[in-house]
Amino acid sequence: MAGALLEGVDIKPFIDDFKANEYGRVCDKGMKLYYGGYMEENFVSLVGVSCAKVDRINLLGMLQRSLVSTKESRENASYFTTLLLQKRLIYQFMTDDLPLDNLRLPNSSHLLSQVFEQLSLGSYKVLSASPKLVELDGRGHRIILSLSDDVPAKVQIDEYTQSGELKRHWYQ
């Protein structure tokens, strides 16, 4: 019966919210539908891209499994999987001193991808070893990586715009 209710899902409001940069709303409401069994691949891709834009990277692991039928779906699945791997490797770099030198993964415009690329190229400066504090050049703005005091710790990525504004991202 739930499947029958889901067949008539109107995704236009999701597309409108996406176009209005309401990515958190698309991610939240889209995941509810996904958990309810709605797995149309264009919709799942829209939800996944939205979740990536609001740093809800862990959800991508679940979504990527449903993206198999078309070339575009498989590309989105690879993008989601790459972000998950980059997030995990950055976490290990910060918590376990895992060397990322010369490790190459596909690159995208997502912050995790930009950070991972610089770490793998050795294009960073360690400001402090304990607690670990790393500085990167974020293509014209400053990026600082640190670990939170939480247990387990979160990787914090602070982006400073050219005007000095801070945008904090955190990943675990």
Short mmCIF file of C-alpha atoms in Angstrom, two decimals:
data_model
loop_
_atom_site.label_atom_id
_atom_site.label_comp_id
_atom_site.label_asym_id
_atom_site.label_seq_id
_atom_site.Cartn_x
_atom_site.Cartn_y
_atom_site.Cartn_z
CA MET A 1 0.00 0.00 0.00
CA ALA A 2 2.85 2.42 0.81
CA GLY A 3 4.28 1.88 -2.68
CA ALA A 4 0.96 2.89 -4.23
CA LEU A 5 0.94 6.09 -2.19
CA LEU A 6 4.47 6.89 -3.34
CA GLU A 7 3.77 6.45 -7.06
CA GLY A 8 2.06 9.83 -7.27
CA VAL A 9 4.83 11.82 -5.57
CA ASP A 10 5.07 15.34 -6.96
CA ILE A 11 8.75 16.25 -7.08
CA LYS A 12 8.15 19.75 -8.46
CA PRO A 13 8.29 21.30 -4.94
CA PHE A 14 11.68 19.60 -4.47
CA ILE A 15 12.95 21.02 -7.74
CA ASP A 16 11.63 24.48 -6.80
CA ASP A 17 13.34 24.28 -3.39
CA PHE A 18 16.57 23.11 -5.05
CA LYS A 19 16.50 26.05 -7.48
CA ALA A 20 15.89 28.37 -4.49
CA ASN A 21 19.02 26.94 -2.77
CA GLU A 22 16.88 25.34 -0.04
CA TYR A 23 19.14 22.31 0.00
CA GLY A 24 18.52 21.43 3.66
CA ARG A 25 14.79 21.24 3.04
CA VAL A 26 15.26 19.06 -0.06
CA CYS A 27 17.61 16.77 1.87
CA ASP A 28 15.34 16.45 4.92
CA LYS A 29 12.05 15.94 3.10
CA GLY A 30 13.67 13.86 0.37
CA MET A 31 15.22 11.46 2.87
CA LYS A 32 11.82 10.94 4.48
CA LEU A 33 10.40 9.92 1.11
CA TYR A 34 13.44 7.78 0.39
CA TYR A 35 13.08 5.96 3.73
CA GLY A 36 9.40 5.53 2.84
CA GLY A 37 10.39 3.66 -0.31
CA TYR A 38 10.44 6.33 -3.04
CA MET A 39 13.60 5.56 -5.01
CA GLU A 40 13.10 7.08 -8.45
CA GLU A 41 16.69 7.72 -9.52
CA ASN A 42 16.38 11.33 -10.68
CA PHE A 43 14.74 12.15 -7.37
CA VAL A 44 17.41 10.26 -5.39
CA SER A 45 20.12 12.16 -7.29
CA LEU A 46 18.45 15.50 -6.52
CA VAL A 47 18.21 14.59 -2.84
CA GLY A 48 21.82 13.38 -2.75
CA VAL A 49 23.22 16.51 -4.37
CA SER A 50 21.19 18.58 -1.90
CA CYS A 51 22.50 16.58 1.07
CA ALA A 52 26.06 17.02 -0.22
CA LYS A 53 25.57 20.78 -0.46
CA VAL A 54 24.59 20.95 3.23
CA ASP A 55 27.39 18.61 4.40
CA ARG A 56 25.17 15.63 5.22
CA ILE A 57 27.70 13.33 3.64
CA ASN A 58 26.88 10.15 5.58
CA LEU A 59 23.45 9.97 3.94
CA LEU A 60 25.11 9.65 0.53
CA GLY A 61 26.24 6.10 1.29
CA MET A 62 22.67 4.96 1.46
CA LEU A 63 21.52 6.95 -1.57
CA GLN A 64 24.32 5.84 -3.90
CA ARG A 65 23.14 2.23 -3.70
CA SER A 66 19.93 3.16 -5.54
CA LEU A 67 21.66 4.83 -8.49
CA VAL A 68 22.35 2.11 -11.06
CA SER A 69 20.02 2.35 -14.07
CA THR A 70 21.48 5.21 -16.13
CA LYS A 71 24.89 6.63 -16.89
CA GLU A 72 23.97 9.86 -15.06
CA SER A 73 22.78 7.92 -12.01
CA ARG A 74 25.99 5.92 -11.87
CA GLU A 75 28.04 9.13 -12.18
CA ASN A 76 26.12 10.58 -9.23
CA ALA A 77 26.68 7.37 -7.27
CA SER A 78 30.42 7.66 -7.93
CA TYR A 79 30.39 11.33 -6.88
CA PHE A 80 28.60 10.45 -3.62
CA THR A 81 30.96 7.55 -2.93
CA THR A 82 34.01 9.72 -3.63
CA LEU A 83 32.81 12.35 -1.15
CA LEU A 84 32.33 9.64 1.49
CA LEU A 85 35.84 8.31 0.91
CA GLN A 86 37.40 11.79 0.90
CA LYS A 87 35.62 12.60 4.17
CA ARG A 88 36.85 9.39 5.78
CA LEU A 89 40.44 9.84 4.59
CA ILE A 90 40.55 13.46 5.77
CA TYR A 91 39.28 12.25 9.14
CA GLN A 92 42.07 9.66 9.32
CA PHE A 93 44.63 12.26 8.23
CA MET A 94 43.57 14.47 11.12
CA THR A 95 43.07 11.82 13.81
CA ASP A 96 45.62 9.12 12.90
CA ASP A 97 48.19 11.07 10.86
CA LEU A 98 47.37 8.92 7.81
CA PRO A 99 49.60 10.16 4.98
CA LEU A 100 47.59 11.14 1.91
CA ASP A 101 50.62 12.04 -0.22
CA ASN A 102 50.13 11.11 -3.86
CA LEU A 103 46.74 9.47 -3.27
CA ARG A 104 44.48 10.49 -6.15
CA LEU A 105 40.70 10.45 -6.29
CA PRO A 106 38.28 12.16 -8.68
CA ASN A 107 38.03 15.87 -7.98
CA SER A 108 34.90 18.01 -7.74
CA SER A 109 33.98 21.51 -6.61
CA HIS A 110 32.81 20.24 -3.18
CA LEU A 111 34.87 21.53 -0.24
CA LEU A 112 35.83 18.00 0.83
CA SER A 113 37.24 17.36 -2.61
CA GLN A 114 39.20 20.62 -2.61
CA VAL A 115 40.62 19.89 0.84
CA PHE A 116 41.47 16.30 -0.03
CA GLU A 117 43.26 17.36 -3.22
CA GLN A 118 45.50 19.81 -1.35
CA LEU A 119 46.28 17.29 1.36
CA SER A 120 47.19 14.64 -1.21
CA LEU A 121 49.45 17.10 -3.05
CA GLY A 122 51.14 18.16 0.19
CA SER A 123 49.89 21.73 -0.32
CA TYR A 124 49.26 22.54 3.30
CA LYS A 125 50.99 23.88 6.38
CA VAL A 126 50.78 22.28 9.82
CA LEU A 127 50.25 25.15 12.25
CA SER A 128 50.20 22.92 15.32
CA ALA A 129 50.83 19.21 15.87
CA SER A 130 48.91 18.91 19.12
CA PRO A 131 46.15 19.78 18.84
CA LYS A 132 46.45 19.26 15.11
CA LEU A 133 45.82 22.44 13.15
CA VAL A 134 46.34 22.55 9.37
CA GLU A 135 46.12 25.51 7.01
CA LEU A 136 45.26 25.32 3.29
CA ASP A 137 44.84 27.86 0.53
CA GLY A 138 41.22 27.58 -0.56
CA ARG A 139 41.68 29.14 -4.00
CA GLY A 140 41.88 32.66 -2.77
CA HIS A 141 40.62 32.19 0.78
CA ARG A 142 42.01 30.60 3.92
CA ILE A 143 40.94 27.16 5.14
CA ILE A 144 41.82 25.81 8.60
CA LEU A 145 41.36 22.15 9.60
CA SER A 146 41.12 21.21 13.26
CA LEU A 147 39.65 18.57 15.54
CA SER A 148 36.79 19.28 17.92
CA ASP A 149 36.90 18.36 21.60
CA ASP A 150 33.94 16.00 21.13
CA VAL A 151 34.24 12.27 21.73
CA PRO A 152 34.59 11.03 19.10
CA ALA A 153 36.22 14.08 17.61
CA LYS A 154 34.86 15.83 14.53
CA VAL A 155 36.99 17.34 11.80
CA GLN A 156 36.20 21.03 11.58
CA ILE A 157 36.89 22.85 8.35
CA ASP A 158 36.75 26.59 8.77
CA GLU A 159 36.55 28.59 5.56
CA TYR A 160 37.45 32.25 5.77
CA THR A 161 36.19 34.35 2.88
CA GLN A 162 38.23 37.23 1.50
CA SER A 163 36.11 39.58 3.61
CA GLY A 164 37.01 37.56 6.72
CA GLU A 165 33.65 35.82 7.19
CA LEU A 166 33.74 32.34 8.64
CA LYS A 167 31.84 29.32 7.42
CA ARG A 168 32.32 26.23 9.57
CA HIS A 169 31.84 22.70 8.27
CA TRP A 170 32.22 19.63 10.43
CA TYR A 171 32.51 15.97 9.55
CA GLN A 172 32.82 12.77 11.51
#
